[in-house]
CSV table of C-alpha atoms in Angstrom, one decimal:
chain,number,residue,atom,x,y,z
A,1,MET,CA,43.9,20.7,13.6
A,2,THR,CA,42.1,22.0,16.5
A,3,LYS,CA,39.3,21.2,17.1
A,4,HIS,CA,37.3,25.1,16.4
A,5,PHE,CA,39.3,24.9,13.0
A,6,ALA,CA,37.5,21.7,12.8
A,7,ARG,CA,34.3,22.7,13.1
A,8,VAL,CA,34.2,25.6,11.0
A,9,GLN,CA,35.6,23.1,7.9
A,10,PHE,CA,32.5,20.8,8.5
A,11,LEU,CA,30.5,23.7,8.3
A,12,LEU,CA,31.4,24.4,5.4
A,13,ILE,CA,31.0,20.9,4.1
A,14,LEU,CA,27.3,21.4,5.6
A,15,ILE,CA,27.1,24.6,3.2
A,16,ALA,CA,28.1,23.3,0.7
A,17,ALA,CA,26.4,19.7,1.0
A,18,ALA,CA,23.0,22.0,1.7
A,19,GLN,CA,23.0,23.5,-2.3
A,20,PRO,CA,19.5,23.4,-4.5
A,21,ALA,CA,21.0,20.6,-6.6
A,22,ILE,CA,19.3,18.3,-3.2
A,23,GLY,CA,16.3,18.5,-5.5
A,24,ARG,CA,17.5,18.1,-9.2
A,25,GLN,CA,15.6,15.7,-11.8
A,26,GLY,CA,16.9,11.0,-11.4
A,27,GLN,CA,18.9,9.6,-13.7
A,28,PRO,CA,18.3,6.7,-15.2
A,29,GLU,CA,19.9,4.4,-12.5
A,30,GLU,CA,17.5,6.3,-10.1
A,31,PHE,CA,16.4,3.9,-7.3
A,32,VAL,CA,13.0,5.0,-6.7
A,33,SER,CA,10.9,3.4,-3.0
A,34,VAL,CA,7.5,2.9,-4.2
A,35,LEU,CA,6.4,3.0,-0.4
A,36,GLY,CA,9.3,5.4,0.7
A,37,ARG,CA,8.1,8.1,-2.0
A,38,PHE,CA,11.6,9.4,-3.3
A,39,GLY,CA,14.4,8.1,-5.9
A,40,ILE,CA,17.5,8.5,-5.2
A,41,THR,CA,20.5,7.6,-7.7
A,42,MET,CA,23.1,5.0,-6.7
A,43,PRO,CA,25.7,3.1,-8.8
A,44,ALA,CA,25.0,-0.1,-7.3
A,45,PRO,CA,22.0,-1.8,-5.6
A,46,TYR,CA,21.3,-1.2,-1.8
A,47,VAL,CA,23.6,-4.2,0.2
A,48,ASP,CA,20.5,-4.8,3.3
A,49,TYR,CA,16.6,-3.8,3.3
A,50,ARG,CA,14.9,-3.1,6.5
A,51,PRO,CA,11.1,-2.8,6.3
A,52,PHE,CA,8.4,-2.7,8.9
A,53,LEU,CA,10.5,-1.2,11.9
A,54,GLU,CA,9.3,0.5,14.6
A,55,LEU,CA,10.9,3.8,15.7
A,56,ARG,CA,9.7,6.1,18.7
A,57,THR,CA,11.3,9.0,19.2
A,58,THR,CA,12.7,10.4,22.7
A,59,GLY,CA,9.8,13.5,22.8
A,60,GLY,CA,7.7,9.8,23.0
A,61,GLN,CA,6.2,9.8,19.0
A,62,LYS,CA,5.6,6.8,17.2
A,63,PHE,CA,6.4,5.9,13.8
A,64,SER,CA,6.5,3.0,11.1
A,65,SER,CA,10.0,3.0,9.7
A,66,ALA,CA,12.3,1.5,7.1
A,67,THR,CA,15.3,1.5,6.1
A,68,TYR,CA,17.8,1.2,3.1
A,69,ARG,CA,22.0,0.2,3.3
A,70,TRP,CA,24.3,1.6,0.1
A,71,LYS,CA,28.0,1.1,0.0
A,72,LEU,CA,29.9,4.2,-1.8
A,73,ASP,CA,33.8,2.6,-1.8
A,74,SER,CA,34.4,2.2,2.0
A,75,ASP,CA,31.5,5.1,2.6
A,76,GLN,CA,28.0,3.8,3.2
A,77,VAL,CA,24.9,6.2,3.0
A,78,VAL,CA,21.6,4.8,4.6
A,79,VAL,CA,18.4,6.5,3.6
A,80,SER,CA,15.8,5.8,6.5
A,81,TYR,CA,11.5,7.1,6.1
A,82,GLY,CA,9.3,7.4,8.9
A,83,THR,CA,5.8,8.0,8.9
A,84,GLY,CA,3.8,8.8,11.6
A,85,SER,CA,-0.1,10.0,12.5
A,86,ILE,CA,0.8,14.1,13.7
A,87,ASN,CA,1.8,17.0,11.4
A,88,LEU,CA,5.3,16.9,11.6
A,89,GLU,CA,5.6,20.6,9.7
A,90,GLY,CA,2.6,22.0,11.6
A,91,PRO,CA,3.8,25.7,13.2
A,92,LYS,CA,6.5,25.1,15.8
A,93,GLN,CA,6.0,21.4,15.7
A,94,SER,CA,8.7,20.9,12.8
A,95,ASP,CA,11.6,22.8,14.4
A,96,THR,CA,11.2,20.6,17.9
A,97,PHE,CA,10.6,17.0,15.7
A,98,LEU,CA,13.7,18.5,13.8
A,99,ALA,CA,15.9,19.2,16.8
A,100,GLY,CA,14.1,16.3,18.5
A,101,LEU,CA,15.6,13.8,16.2
A,102,LYS,CA,18.7,15.2,15.6
A,103,ASN,CA,19.5,15.1,19.4
A,104,ASP,CA,18.6,11.4,19.9
A,105,TYR,CA,21.5,10.5,16.3
A,106,VAL,CA,23.9,12.3,18.2
A,107,ALA,CA,23.0,10.2,22.0
A,108,LYS,CA,22.2,6.8,20.6
A,109,ALA,CA,25.8,7.6,18.7
A,110,ALA,CA,29.3,6.1,20.2
A,111,HIS,CA,30.7,9.2,21.5
A,112,GLY,CA,28.9,11.3,19.5
A,113,SER,CA,30.3,15.0,19.4
A,114,LEU,CA,28.3,17.1,17.2
A,115,LEU,CA,30.9,19.2,14.7
A,116,ALA,CA,28.0,21.5,12.9
A,117,GLU,CA,24.1,21.7,11.9
A,118,LYS,CA,22.1,23.9,10.1
A,119,PRO,CA,18.8,24.7,9.1
A,120,THR,CA,17.8,23.7,5.4
A,121,THR,CA,14.9,22.7,3.5
A,122,LEU,CA,14.3,20.4,0.4
A,123,ASN,CA,11.3,21.4,-2.2
A,124,GLY,CA,10.3,24.0,0.6
A,125,HIS,CA,9.9,20.8,3.6
A,126,PRO,CA,11.6,22.2,6.1
A,127,GLY,CA,14.8,20.0,7.5
A,128,ILE,CA,18.4,20.3,9.3
A,129,ILE,CA,21.8,19.1,8.0
A,130,PHE,CA,24.3,18.6,10.6
A,131,GLY,CA,27.7,17.0,11.2
A,132,LEU,CA,29.2,14.9,13.7
A,133,ASP,CA,32.1,12.6,15.0
A,134,SER,CA,31.9,9.0,17.0
A,135,ASP,CA,33.5,6.0,17.6
A,136,GLY,CA,32.2,4.5,13.9
A,137,GLY,CA,33.8,7.4,12.0
A,138,ARG,CA,32.5,11.1,10.7
A,139,VAL,CA,28.6,11.4,9.7
A,140,ILE,CA,26.8,14.1,7.5
A,141,VAL,CA,23.3,13.8,8.6
A,142,TRP,CA,20.1,15.6,6.2
A,143,ILE,CA,16.4,15.6,8.2
A,144,TYR,CA,13.1,16.9,6.4
A,145,VAL,CA,9.4,16.5,7.0
A,146,VAL,CA,6.4,16.6,4.6
A,147,LYS,CA,3.8,16.4,6.5
A,148,ASN,CA,3.2,13.3,8.8
A,149,ARG,CA,6.6,11.8,7.3
A,150,PHE,CA,10.1,12.3,8.0
A,151,TYR,CA,12.9,11.2,5.5
A,152,MET,CA,16.7,10.6,7.1
A,153,LEU,CA,19.8,10.1,5.3
A,154,SER,CA,23.6,9.6,6.6
A,155,LEU,CA,26.6,9.7,5.0
A,156,SER,CA,29.7,8.4,6.3
A,157,VAL,CA,32.9,10.1,5.6
A,158,ASN,CA,35.9,8.0,5.7
A,159,GLU,CA,37.6,8.9,2.6
A,160,PRO,CA,38.6,12.5,2.7
A,161,GLU,CA,39.7,11.8,-1.3
A,162,LYS,CA,35.8,11.1,-2.0
A,163,LYS,CA,34.1,13.2,-0.6
A,164,GLU,CA,32.8,15.6,-2.5
A,165,ALA,CA,31.4,12.7,-5.4
A,166,HIS,CA,29.6,11.1,-2.3
A,167,LEU,CA,27.9,14.3,-2.1
A,168,LYS,CA,26.9,15.0,-5.0
A,169,THR,CA,26.0,11.2,-5.2
A,170,VAL,CA,23.0,11.7,-2.1
A,171,SER,CA,22.8,15.1,-3.5
A,172,THR,CA,20.1,13.1,-6.2
A,173,PHE,CA,18.1,12.5,-3.6
A,174,ARG,CA,14.8,14.2,-4.2
A,175,PHE,CA,10.7,13.2,-3.0
A,176,LEU,CA,8.7,11.8,-5.8
A,177,SER,CA,4.8,12.6,-7.2
A,178,SER,CA,2.1,10.1,-7.5
A,179,GLU,CA,2.6,10.9,-11.2
A,180,GLU,CA,6.5,10.1,-10.9
A,181,LEU,CA,6.0,6.8,-9.3
A,182,GLU,CA,3.8,5.6,-12.3
A,183,PRO,CA,6.5,4.5,-14.2
A,184,ARG,CA,7.5,2.7,-11.4
A,185,TYR,CA,4.1,1.2,-10.5
A,186,LYS,CA,3.6,-0.5,-14.1
A,187,GLU,CA,8.0,-2.0,-14.4
A,188,LEU,CA,6.5,-3.6,-10.4
A,189,ALA,CA,2.6,-4.3,-12.0
A,190,ALA,CA,4.8,-5.8,-15.1
A,191,LEU,CA,6.2,-8.8,-13.4
A,192,LEU,CA,3.2,-9.9,-11.7
A,193,THR,CA,1.5,-10.4,-16.3
A,194,PRO,CA,0.4,-12.9,-16.2
A,195,PRO,CA,-0.2,-14.6,-19.6
A,196,PRO,CA,-4.0,-13.1,-21.3
A,197,LEU,CA,-6.9,-15.8,-21.9
A,198,THR,CA,-6.4,-15.7,-26.1
A,199,GLU,CA,-10.2,-18.0,-26.1
A,200,PRO,CA,-13.0,-16.3,-28.2
A,201,PRO,CA,-15.7,-14.9,-26.6
A,202,PRO,CA,-19.4,-17.5,-26.7
A,203,ASN,CA,-22.6,-15.6,-27.0
A,204,LYS,CA,-22.7,-12.1,-25.5
A,205,ARG,CA,-24.4,-12.1,-21.5
A,206,LEU,CA,-26.9,-10.3,-20.9
A,207,THR,CA,-25.3,-7.0,-18.7
A,208,ASN,CA,-21.4,-6.2,-19.5
A,209,ASP,CA,-18.7,-5.6,-16.0
A,210,LEU,CA,-19.2,-1.8,-16.0
A,211,GLN,CA,-22.3,-2.6,-15.8
A,212,ASP,CA,-22.0,-5.2,-12.7
A,213,PHE,CA,-20.8,-2.7,-10.8
A,214,ARG,CA,-22.3,0.3,-11.7
A,215,LEU,CA,-20.5,2.5,-13.3
A,216,ASN,CA,-21.2,5.4,-16.1
A,217,GLY,CA,-20.2,5.9,-20.0
A,218,ARG,CA,-16.9,4.5,-22.2
A,219,VAL,CA,-14.6,3.9,-18.6
A,220,LYS,CA,-11.0,2.8,-20.0
A,221,ALA,CA,-9.4,2.5,-16.8
A,222,VAL,CA,-9.8,3.0,-13.3
A,223,THR,CA,-7.1,3.7,-10.2
A,224,THR,CA,-8.3,3.4,-6.9
A,225,GLU,CA,-7.0,4.7,-3.4
A,226,GLU,CA,-7.2,4.5,-0.1
A,227,GLU,CA,-6.2,7.0,2.9
A,228,LYS,CA,-7.1,6.6,6.9
A,229,PHE,CA,-7.8,9.1,8.9
A,230,GLU,CA,-5.3,9.6,11.5
A,231,GLY,CA,-7.5,11.3,13.7
A,232,THR,CA,-9.4,14.0,12.3
A,233,GLN,CA,-6.1,15.1,10.1
A,234,LEU,CA,-5.5,13.8,6.7
A,235,PHE,CA,-2.3,14.0,4.8
A,236,ASP,CA,-2.2,13.1,1.4
A,237,ASP,CA,-1.3,9.4,2.2
A,238,ARG,CA,-2.3,7.1,0.4
A,239,ALA,CA,-1.8,4.0,-1.1
A,240,ARG,CA,-3.1,1.9,-4.0
A,241,THR,CA,-5.2,-1.0,-3.6
A,242,SER,CA,-6.4,-1.5,-7.5
A,243,VAL,CA,-6.1,-0.7,-10.8
A,244,ASP,CA,-8.9,-2.4,-13.5
A,245,TYR,CA,-8.7,-1.6,-17.2
A,246,TYR,CA,-12.0,-2.3,-19.2
A,247,ASP,CA,-12.1,-3.2,-22.9
A,248,GLU,CA,-14.5,-0.4,-25.4
A,249,THR,CA,-17.3,-3.7,-25.3
A,250,GLY,CA,-17.6,-3.1,-21.5
A,251,ASN,CA,-15.6,-5.7,-20.3
A,252,LEU,CA,-12.7,-6.3,-17.8
A,253,THR,CA,-9.3,-7.4,-19.4
A,254,LYS,CA,-6.8,-6.6,-16.8
A,255,SER,CA,-6.8,-6.2,-12.9
A,256,GLU,CA,-4.2,-5.1,-10.7
A,257,GLN,CA,-4.4,-5.4,-6.9
A,258,TYR,CA,-2.1,-4.2,-4.6
A,259,SER,CA,-1.8,-4.5,-0.5
A,260,GLY,CA,-0.1,-2.5,1.2
A,261,GLY,CA,0.8,-0.2,-1.4
A,262,LEU,CA,2.6,-2.5,-3.8
A,263,PRO,CA,1.4,-5.2,-6.8
A,264,GLN,CA,-0.2,-8.3,-4.7
A,265,ALA,CA,-1.7,-10.0,-7.9
A,266,VAL,CA,-2.5,-9.2,-11.4
A,267,ARG,CA,-5.2,-10.7,-12.9
A,268,MET,CA,-5.3,-11.1,-17.1
A,269,TYR,CA,-9.4,-11.6,-18.2
A,270,GLY,CA,-10.8,-13.9,-21.4
A,271,TYR,CA,-12.8,-16.8,-21.5
A,272,VAL,CA,-12.4,-20.9,-20.9
A,273,LYS,CA,-14.2,-23.3,-22.8
A,274,GLY,CA,-17.1,-21.0,-22.7
A,275,ASP,CA,-16.7,-19.8,-18.8
A,276,ARG,CA,-15.9,-15.7,-18.6
A,277,ALA,CA,-12.9,-16.1,-16.5
A,278,TYR,CA,-9.6,-15.0,-15.4
A,279,ARG,CA,-5.8,-15.8,-15.1
A,280,GLU,CA,-3.9,-15.0,-11.9
A,281,MET,CA,-0.5,-14.3,-11.2
A,282,ARG,CA,-0.2,-13.9,-7.6
A,283,ARG,CA,2.7,-13.4,-5.1
A,284,LEU,CA,2.6,-15.3,-2.3
A,285,PRO,CA,4.1,-13.0,1.2
A,286,ASP,CA,7.2,-14.3,2.6
A,287,LEU,CA,7.2,-15.9,5.8
A,288,ILE,CA,9.8,-13.8,8.5
A,289,LEU,CA,10.7,-16.0,11.6
A,290,LYS,CA,11.7,-13.5,13.8
A,291,THR,CA,15.2,-13.6,16.0
A,292,ASN,CA,15.2,-12.3,19.7
A,293,ASP,CA,19.2,-12.3,19.3
A,294,PRO,CA,20.5,-8.6,17.7
A,295,LYS,CA,23.8,-10.7,16.3
A,296,LYS,CA,21.6,-12.6,13.2
A,297,LYS,CA,19.0,-11.5,10.8
A,298,ASP,CA,15.2,-12.3,10.7
A,299,ASN,CA,15.0,-15.7,8.9
A,300,VAL,CA,13.1,-14.9,5.9
A,301,THR,CA,12.1,-17.5,2.8
A,302,LYS,CA,11.3,-16.6,-0.2
A,303,GLN,CA,7.8,-17.4,-1.8
A,304,PRO,CA,7.7,-18.2,-5.4
A,305,THR,CA,4.6,-16.5,-6.9
A,306,GLU,CA,1.9,-18.5,-8.3
A,307,ILE,CA,-0.2,-18.7,-11.8
A,308,LYS,CA,-3.8,-19.7,-11.1
A,309,ILE,CA,-7.3,-19.7,-13.4
A,310,PHE,CA,-10.6,-18.6,-11.8
A,311,LYS,CA,-14.0,-18.9,-13.5
A,312,ILE,CA,-16.4,-16.4,-13.6
A,313,LYS,CA,-20.2,-18.4,-13.3
A,314,TYR,CA,-23.4,-15.3,-13.6
A,315,LYS,CA,-27.1,-16.6,-12.7
A,316,TYR,CA,-30.1,-14.3,-14.2
A,317,SER,CA,-33.7,-14.1,-13.4
A,318,GLY,CA,-34.5,-12.4,-16.6
A,319,ASN,CA,-32.1,-9.1,-17.7
A,320,GLN,CA,-31.0,-9.1,-13.8
A,321,LEU,CA,-28.2,-10.2,-12.6
A,322,LEU,CA,-28.5,-11.8,-9.1
A,323,GLU,CA,-25.6,-13.4,-8.7
A,324,ILE,CA,-21.6,-13.7,-9.4
A,325,GLN,CA,-19.7,-16.7,-8.1
A,326,VAL,CA,-16.1,-17.0,-9.1
A,327,ASN,CA,-14.7,-20.6,-8.7
A,328,ARG,CA,-11.0,-21.7,-7.7
A,329,GLU,CA,-9.0,-24.3,-10.4
A,330,ASP,CA,-10.7,-27.1,-7.5
A,331,GLY,CA,-13.9,-25.7,-7.9
A,332,GLU,CA,-14.4,-24.3,-4.0
A,333,GLU,CA,-16.2,-21.2,-4.2
A,334,PHE,CA,-13.5,-18.0,-4.0
A,335,GLU,CA,-15.6,-14.9,-4.2
A,336,LYS,CA,-19.7,-14.3,-4.6
A,337,TYR,CA,-21.8,-11.4,-5.1
A,338,VAL,CA,-25.4,-11.9,-4.1
A,339,PHE,CA,-27.9,-9.0,-6.0
A,340,THR,CA,-31.2,-8.7,-4.2
A,341,PRO,CA,-32.7,-6.2,-6.4
A,342,LYS,CA,-35.9,-5.8,-4.8
A,343,ASP,CA,-34.3,-5.0,-1.6
A,344,ASN,CA,-32.1,-2.4,-3.0
A,345,ARG,CA,-29.2,-5.2,-1.5
A,346,VAL,CA,-25.3,-7.4,-2.7
A,347,GLU,CA,-24.1,-9.8,-0.1
A,348,HIS,CA,-20.6,-10.4,-1.1
A,349,THR,CA,-18.0,-13.0,0.2
A,350,VAL,CA,-14.3,-13.7,-0.1
A,351,ASP,CA,-12.1,-16.7,0.8
A,352,PRO,CA,-9.5,-15.7,3.9
A,353,ALA,CA,-7.5,-18.7,3.6
A,354,TYR,CA,-6.7,-18.2,-0.3
A,355,ILE,CA,-3.9,-15.8,0.4
A,356,MET,CA,-2.9,-18.0,3.8
A,357,ILE,CA,0.6,-19.9,3.0
A,358,GLY,CA,-0.4,-23.6,4.1
A,359,LEU,CA,-4.4,-23.1,5.4
A,360,ARG,CA,-5.5,-22.8,1.2
A,361,ASP,CA,-7.3,-26.7,2.7
A,362,THR,CA,-8.4,-25.1,5.9
A,363,ILE,CA,-12.4,-24.5,6.0
A,364,PHE,CA,-12.6,-20.2,7.0
A,365,ALA,CA,-15.7,-19.0,7.9
A,366,LYS,CA,-16.2,-16.3,4.9
A,367,ASP,CA,-15.7,-12.5,5.9
A,368,LYS,CA,-19.4,-10.9,4.5
A,369,VAL,CA,-20.1,-8.0,3.2
A,370,THR,CA,-23.5,-6.6,2.8
A,371,SER,CA,-24.6,-3.4,1.2
A,372,LEU,CA,-27.8,-1.3,1.3
A,373,LEU,CA,-27.4,0.4,-2.4
A,374,ASP,CA,-29.4,3.0,-3.8
A,375,ASP,CA,-31.6,3.0,-6.7
A,376,LYS,CA,-28.6,3.7,-8.9
A,377,GLY,CA,-26.7,0.7,-7.5
A,378,ILE,CA,-24.1,2.5,-4.9
A,379,ALA,CA,-23.7,1.6,-1.6
A,380,LEU,CA,-25.1,3.8,1.1
A,381,GLU,CA,-23.7,1.9,4.2
A,382,ASP,CA,-22.2,-1.7,4.8
A,383,THR,CA,-22.8,-4.2,7.3
A,384,VAL,CA,-19.5,-6.4,8.0
A,385,MET,CA,-19.2,-9.9,9.3
A,386,THR,CA,-16.0,-10.7,10.6
A,387,PRO,CA,-15.5,-14.3,11.9
A,388,SER,CA,-15.3,-13.4,15.6
A,389,GLY,CA,-13.1,-17.1,16.8
A,390,ARG,CA,-15.7,-18.0,18.4
A,391,ALA,CA,-18.5,-20.4,18.0
A,392,ASP,CA,-21.1,-21.2,19.8
A,393,ASP,CA,-22.1,-25.9,20.5
A,394,VAL,CA,-25.5,-26.1,19.5
A,395,SER,CA,-27.4,-29.6,19.7
A,396,GLN,CA,-29.4,-30.7,17.0
A,397,ALA,CA,-32.1,-33.2,16.5
A,398,ILE,CA,-31.9,-34.6,12.7
A,399,PRO,CA,-34.7,-37.4,12.1
A,400,GLY,CA,-32.9,-41.3,12.1
A,401,ALA,CA,-30.0,-40.1,13.5
A,402,GLY,CA,-31.0,-38.4,16.6
A,403,TYR,CA,-28.7,-35.4,17.8
A,404,VAL,CA,-25.6,-34.3,17.2
A,405,ASN,CA,-24.1,-31.5,17.8
A,406,ILE,CA,-22.7,-28.3,15.2
A,407,TYR,CA,-20.9,-25.2,16.0
A,408,LYS,CA,-22.1,-22.3,14.8
A,409,GLN,CA,-19.8,-19.3,13.5
A,410,ARG,CA,-20.0,-16.4,16.1
A,411,TYR,CA,-19.6,-12.6,14.0
A,412,ASP,CA,-18.3,-9.9,15.4
A,413,SER,CA,-20.8,-6.8,12.8
A,414,GLN,CA,-20.0,-3.1,12.2
A,415,LYS,CA,-21.7,-0.9,10.4
A,416,ILE,CA,-19.8,1.3,7.5
A,417,LYS,CA,-22.1,4.9,5.9
A,418,TYR,CA,-20.4,6.2,2.8
A,419,SER,CA,-20.8,9.7,1.3
A,420,TYR,CA,-19.5,10.7,-1.8
A,421,GLU,CA,-18.4,13.1,-4.4
A,422,PHE,CA,-19.2,12.8,-9.0
A,423,ASP,CA,-17.9,12.9,-12.4
A,424,GLN,CA,-19.7,14.6,-14.5
A,425,GLN,CA,-20.2,10.5,-15.8
A,426,GLY,CA,-22.3,10.3,-12.6
A,427,ASN,CA,-19.4,8.3,-11.1
A,428,TRP,CA,-18.2,8.7,-8.0
A,429,ILE,CA,-14.7,9.6,-7.5
A,430,LYS,CA,-14.4,10.4,-3.7
A,431,ARG,CA,-15.7,8.3,-0.9
A,432,THR,CA,-15.7,8.7,3.1
A,433,ALA,CA,-16.4,6.4,5.1
A,434,THR,CA,-17.8,6.6,8.4
A,435,ILE,CA,-17.5,3.8,11.0
A,436,VAL,CA,-20.9,3.5,13.1
A,437,THR,CA,-19.7,3.3,17.2
A,438,LYS,CA,-21.5,2.2,20.0
A,439,GLU,CA,-18.6,4.8,22.1
A,440,LYS,CA,-18.5,7.4,19.7
A,441,GLY,CA,-21.3,7.1,17.6
A,442,GLU,CA,-19.9,8.4,13.8
A,443,VAL,CA,-15.9,8.3,13.1
A,444,ALA,CA,-14.2,8.8,10.2
A,445,ASP,CA,-12.3,6.7,8.9
A,446,HIS,CA,-10.9,6.4,5.2
A,447,LEU,CA,-11.1,8.1,2.4
A,448,THR,CA,-11.4,6.2,-1.1
A,449,TYR,CA,-10.5,7.9,-4.2
A,450,ARG,CA,-11.0,6.8,-7.7
A,451,LYS,CA,-9.4,8.2,-10.6
A,452,ILE,CA,-11.0,7.4,-13.9
A,453,THR,CA,-9.7,7.9,-17.2
A,454,TYR,CA,-12.1,7.1,-20.3
A,455,TYR,CA,-12.6,6.4,-24.2
A,456,PRO,CA,-13.2,9.2,-26.6
């Protein structure tokens, strides 16, 4: 077979592989990546997953990326995605980026030789499909750009008789919207949901959770997401941070806590011996020992989930809430809110050692946020005090004991201002956070979105 004929034949394969079937609806066995926001139907689980990779293109662009790999008989499929800080779909940017990433891929293939290429799209997003020969065999590659993200799929073609079946498998790849990801969020949160606390409540306290945290109306659930500014740009690249569920009396029944866009802990609220409390199941972060040897994998030690109970104490002055204190099972303070109504302020502290494996018995200075509130209890600005890691050695006279040395923790201070958009109930649903800096003045930092549902 001549090289020219091989190119023509491969171009026909690319044309067939770029048909609209690529965007069709998923199947029951669809694999869903929540962070990657894609789905692909595969006959078996992936055999390799590599998160937290840093990719630099020859064009100088940097991406945070991840890669999944599946085996299809003697072929394999690899799906990678990366998140950057520029709009890859901008005018002329997509063509330049797609061509550059294609050239990078061919250059890194051992004795890679491009056979054919063709522009394509997926759900209106620009892409390119190309094929190449290399020492590793023949490969078909798809690359798409979606705002500040890219997606790259590759299929090795080692078994000609199974080529059509494997192309059909890759053609199930699709982008997923937030609504389409919701069932997967629920599945992941369900895996971390502990048994509920079923003791009957004592006498009703003076306020409920909706009142304590300034929510109006018959709120049923609040889903919170956050998006960072990339310079002055936004890409609708949101990460979920929490989902809170309330009963019809206005009290929390369940709270899902997210980190990095995935569930980290789920809390079930109730009562223990008359105290308001929650039982929490938390996924501890895996321990990763990095290796510099390219022939060896990083040593990843999987950590178990844990279940603990936290008790909540309330302090009032008359009908006014002054303090909410959350204590761990050992009695140590985990979190506290101190309200100062006359100054319209609230101070929030939380123990950072709690989520650090092996350091929970270490005494850390707590992160501290002091919020200035408006008359409706909504934060106008925060002063964030973070331990700097430095301390001052101070001599202090103590009667009967002479002088002793004490260490006063230093804090780094940062001020954040907020502006809001509200729904018809008067609850904020969009908040813009602006950091006050010495060098640049006020700089937009991130947006927080709240989706609020109500009881009829």
